[in-house]
């Protein structure tokens, strides 16, 4: 993903989280489950971004193996 598409994705995710949080606050059980899933997706996206930055900053090859090594370096 490019930086612009990452920014757009993050913006859309924030809007969705805010909208669902309102539904969840009034007791909509399905919205609470969806809010949890979206929160997990947000965490996943932050981790992927951190891995991508770590790959670029530390000279890992931009391959599956390089990203895996960077992930292990970051998250153990």
CSV table of C-alpha atoms in Angstrom, one decimal:
chain,number,residue,atom,x,y,z
A,1,UNK,CA,0.0,0.0,0.0
A,2,UNK,CA,1.1,3.5,-0.6
A,3,UNK,CA,1.2,6.2,2.1
A,4,UNK,CA,-2.0,7.8,0.7
A,5,UNK,CA,-3.9,4.5,0.6
A,6,UNK,CA,-2.7,3.8,4.2
A,7,UNK,CA,-3.9,7.2,5.3
A,8,UNK,CA,-7.3,6.7,3.6
A,9,UNK,CA,-7.7,3.2,5.1
A,10,UNK,CA,-6.9,4.6,8.6
A,11,UNK,CA,-9.4,7.4,8.1
A,12,UNK,CA,-12.1,5.0,7.0
A,13,UNK,CA,-11.3,2.7,9.9
A,14,UNK,CA,-11.6,5.6,12.4
A,15,UNK,CA,-15.0,6.7,11.0
A,16,UNK,CA,-16.3,3.1,11.2
A,17,UNK,CA,-15.0,2.7,14.7
A,18,UNK,CA,-16.7,5.9,15.8
A,19,UNK,CA,-20.0,5.0,14.2
A,20,UNK,CA,-20.0,1.6,15.7
A,21,UNK,CA,-19.0,2.9,19.1
A,22,UNK,CA,-22.1,5.0,19.2
A,23,UNK,CA,-24.3,1.9,18.5
A,24,UNK,CA,-22.3,-0.1,21.1
A,25,UNK,CA,-22.9,2.6,23.7
A,26,UNK,CA,-26.7,2.1,23.4
A,27,UNK,CA,-26.3,-1.7,23.9
A,28,UNK,CA,-26.3,-3.2,20.4
A,29,UNK,CA,-24.5,-6.5,21.0
A,30,UNK,CA,-23.7,-7.1,17.3
A,31,UNK,CA,-22.0,-3.6,17.2
A,32,UNK,CA,-20.0,-4.5,20.2
A,33,UNK,CA,-18.7,-7.7,18.5
A,34,UNK,CA,-18.0,-5.7,15.3
A,35,UNK,CA,-16.2,-3.0,17.3
A,36,UNK,CA,-13.9,-5.7,18.8
A,37,UNK,CA,-13.1,-7.0,15.3
A,38,UNK,CA,-12.4,-3.6,14.0
A,39,UNK,CA,-10.1,-2.9,17.0
A,40,UNK,CA,-8.2,-6.1,16.2
A,41,UNK,CA,-7.9,-5.0,12.6
A,42,UNK,CA,-6.6,-1.6,13.7
A,43,UNK,CA,-3.9,-3.3,15.8
A,44,UNK,CA,-3.0,-5.6,12.8
A,45,UNK,CA,-2.7,-2.6,10.5
A,46,UNK,CA,-0.4,-0.8,13.0
A,47,UNK,CA,1.8,-3.9,13.3
A,48,UNK,CA,2.0,-4.2,9.5
A,49,UNK,CA,3.0,-0.5,9.2
A,50,UNK,CA,5.6,-1.0,12.0
A,51,UNK,CA,7.1,-4.0,10.2
A,52,UNK,CA,7.1,-2.1,6.9
A,53,UNK,CA,9.0,0.8,8.4
A,54,UNK,CA,11.4,-1.6,10.2
A,55,UNK,CA,12.2,-3.4,6.9
A,56,UNK,CA,12.9,-0.1,5.2
A,57,UNK,CA,14.9,1.4,8.0
A,58,UNK,CA,17.1,-1.6,8.7
A,59,UNK,CA,17.9,-2.9,5.2
A,60,UNK,CA,15.9,-6.1,5.3
A,61,UNK,CA,15.0,-7.4,1.8
A,62,UNK,CA,11.4,-6.5,0.9
A,63,UNK,CA,10.4,-10.1,0.6
A,64,UNK,CA,8.3,-12.4,2.7
A,65,UNK,CA,11.4,-13.7,4.4
A,66,UNK,CA,12.7,-10.2,5.0
A,67,UNK,CA,9.4,-9.1,6.5
A,68,UNK,CA,9.2,-12.2,8.6
A,69,UNK,CA,12.7,-11.5,10.0
A,70,UNK,CA,11.7,-7.9,10.7
A,71,UNK,CA,8.6,-9.1,12.4
A,72,UNK,CA,10.5,-11.5,14.6
A,73,UNK,CA,13.0,-8.7,15.4
A,74,UNK,CA,10.2,-6.3,16.4
A,75,UNK,CA,7.8,-8.6,18.2
A,76,UNK,CA,10.0,-11.5,19.3
